[in-house]
Amino acid sequence: VGGAHATHVPWELVDEIEGIDHVVVFEGEKAMCAIVDGDTARLREYSINAQRLLANVGLEHPDRYADRILLGEAQSIHDLERLRPLRIAPYIDMRYYKYADPEIGLVSTESVETARGCPYGCTFCSSANSGLGLRSVESVLDELQWIDRRFRRCGERGFVVFLDDTLTFSRQ
């Protein structure tokens, strides 16, 4: 399990929901790969890092969450540049992801992530002080052109969602 709730209060998920093997705090792709691969060394590293984090935020007995709560490893710029191809079949078939436009009806949707993280420390945000990784302009433009070609090839109108926490951070 991961996401914003898991990042803010991972112990609640472990304590209150049966059947959860792991809760991943912050970014989850590399932790998910370690789980699937059964990479015990990497999982141990993520668990130790999570226990340190839990201790730093004042949680009593963070060791009781050993091997259950994992602190995910941040994506590098190289990682962010190569995430897009995973949305191409056979991984995820985006034809079934639709947006309900009140005037047109259902339209195909795609998502684009141009950056990850945020260098600021807002207390309400799960991305606070997580660093900032920016994809290259060329990579983002290539992805948008690929999406446009896919929409045109299918004869569809499309809707693009930008997933960035800090979309307007860099104006370059």
XYZ file of C-alpha atoms in Angstrom:
172
model
C 0.000 0.000 0.000
C 1.270 3.492 -0.703
C 0.137 7.029 -1.434
C -0.408 10.196 0.548
C -2.167 8.556 3.518
C 0.508 5.870 3.758
C 3.199 8.538 3.664
C 1.652 10.600 6.467
C 0.549 7.878 8.901
C 1.886 4.482 7.770
C 1.520 2.957 11.235
C -2.254 3.463 11.085
C -2.487 1.281 7.998
C -0.363 -1.475 9.538
C -2.230 -1.339 12.869
C -5.777 -1.022 11.542
C -5.996 -3.025 8.309
C -5.500 -6.769 8.166
C -3.677 -8.364 5.272
C -1.256 -5.556 4.440
C 2.230 -6.937 3.963
C 4.012 -3.629 3.340
C 3.287 0.076 3.544
C 5.571 2.195 1.385
C 6.306 5.767 2.430
C 7.111 8.363 -0.278
C 7.940 7.024 -3.757
C 7.052 3.399 -4.279
C 8.319 2.137 -7.641
C 11.705 0.878 -6.449
C 10.232 -0.596 -3.265
C 7.578 -2.398 -5.336
C 10.312 -3.872 -7.548
C 12.182 -5.072 -4.444
C 8.988 -6.667 -3.096
C 8.200 -8.421 -6.381
C 11.814 -9.535 -6.863
C 12.095 -10.740 -3.263
C 15.217 -8.573 -2.870
C 15.683 -9.075 0.875
C 18.763 -6.836 1.089
C 16.952 -3.888 -0.480
C 13.796 -4.525 1.572
C 15.882 -4.581 4.758
C 17.507 -1.272 3.767
C 14.082 0.317 3.117
C 12.790 -1.051 6.442
C 15.752 0.303 8.435
C 15.370 3.698 6.760
C 11.656 3.708 7.633
C 12.386 2.870 11.279
C 14.815 5.808 11.454
C 12.183 8.098 9.954
C 9.525 6.892 12.385
C 11.908 7.446 15.312
C 12.698 10.960 14.042
C 9.001 11.890 14.013
C 8.678 10.674 17.612
C 6.867 7.367 17.136
C 7.457 5.053 20.080
C 8.933 1.628 19.299
C 9.386 2.017 15.535
C 11.103 -1.391 15.515
C 7.675 -3.030 15.841
C 7.084 -1.987 12.218
C 10.289 -3.633 10.979
C 9.823 -5.199 7.558
C 6.260 -3.837 7.331
C 6.861 -0.123 6.716
C 9.333 0.696 3.958
C 10.841 4.071 3.099
C 10.846 4.137 -0.699
C 13.846 5.317 -2.662
C 13.437 8.468 -4.760
C 13.512 8.250 -8.529
C 16.563 9.659 -10.260
C 16.268 11.939 -13.293
C 17.230 8.912 -15.411
C 14.383 6.906 -13.839
C 11.864 9.684 -14.519
C 12.961 9.894 -18.161
C 12.208 6.213 -18.744
C 8.909 5.787 -16.845
C 6.703 6.712 -19.829
C 7.262 3.512 -21.834
C 5.601 1.503 -19.056
C 2.234 2.940 -20.138
C 2.617 1.338 -23.558
C 0.981 -2.075 -24.042
C 1.351 -4.718 -22.715
C 1.892 -2.963 -19.382
C -1.108 -0.657 -19.076
C -3.789 -0.316 -21.744
C -4.790 3.346 -21.484
C -7.865 2.905 -23.746
C -9.951 2.133 -20.670
C -9.041 5.317 -18.781
C -11.680 7.933 -19.590
C -12.500 11.434 -18.420
C -16.129 12.555 -18.224
C -16.321 15.895 -20.003
C -19.700 17.515 -19.206
C -20.075 18.831 -22.780
C -18.580 16.007 -24.851
C -19.005 12.868 -22.748
C -16.281 10.284 -22.200
C -12.898 11.170 -23.661
C -9.620 9.300 -23.556
C -7.170 10.444 -20.953
C -3.435 10.313 -20.479
C -1.262 11.553 -17.660
C 2.118 13.243 -17.814
C 4.576 13.702 -14.988
C 7.199 16.343 -15.771
C 8.728 16.436 -12.283
C 8.631 14.728 -8.914
C 8.944 16.035 -5.431
C 9.176 19.495 -3.962
C 11.999 21.387 -2.262
C 9.660 23.322 0.049
C 8.558 22.228 3.511
C 4.814 22.864 3.684
C 3.485 20.925 6.673
C 0.301 19.795 4.898
C 2.070 18.195 1.935
C 3.235 14.606 1.452
C 5.897 15.804 -1.011
C 7.445 18.339 1.377
C 11.248 18.479 1.370
C 11.441 15.486 -0.958
C 13.855 17.057 -3.415
C 12.903 17.977 -6.936
C 13.575 15.877 -10.009
C 12.814 17.520 -13.356
C 12.505 15.673 -16.651
C 14.099 17.267 -19.700
C 11.950 19.521 -21.884
C 12.748 17.291 -24.863
C 11.481 14.203 -23.035
C 8.215 15.896 -22.039
C 7.623 17.228 -25.557
C 8.337 13.775 -27.035
C 5.794 12.271 -24.658
C 3.135 14.879 -25.502
C 3.710 14.289 -29.230
C 3.407 10.518 -28.668
C 0.118 11.059 -26.815
C -1.181 13.353 -29.567
C -0.322 10.735 -32.237
C -2.094 8.036 -30.218
C -5.238 10.144 -29.872
C -5.213 10.988 -33.604
C -4.517 7.397 -34.648
C -7.516 6.231 -32.629
C -9.674 9.107 -33.913
C -10.285 10.285 -30.364
C -10.349 13.557 -28.539
C -8.081 13.419 -25.566
C -7.508 14.930 -22.177
C -4.026 15.216 -20.658
C -3.605 15.409 -16.880
C -0.349 16.771 -15.466
C 0.437 14.922 -12.227
C 3.187 17.165 -10.900
C 3.149 18.489 -7.358
C 5.052 21.520 -8.617
C 4.039 21.941 -12.282
C 4.952 25.632 -12.432
C 8.145 25.384 -10.387
C 10.516 25.783 -13.343
C 9.536 28.054 -16.204
C 12.272 26.726 -18.482
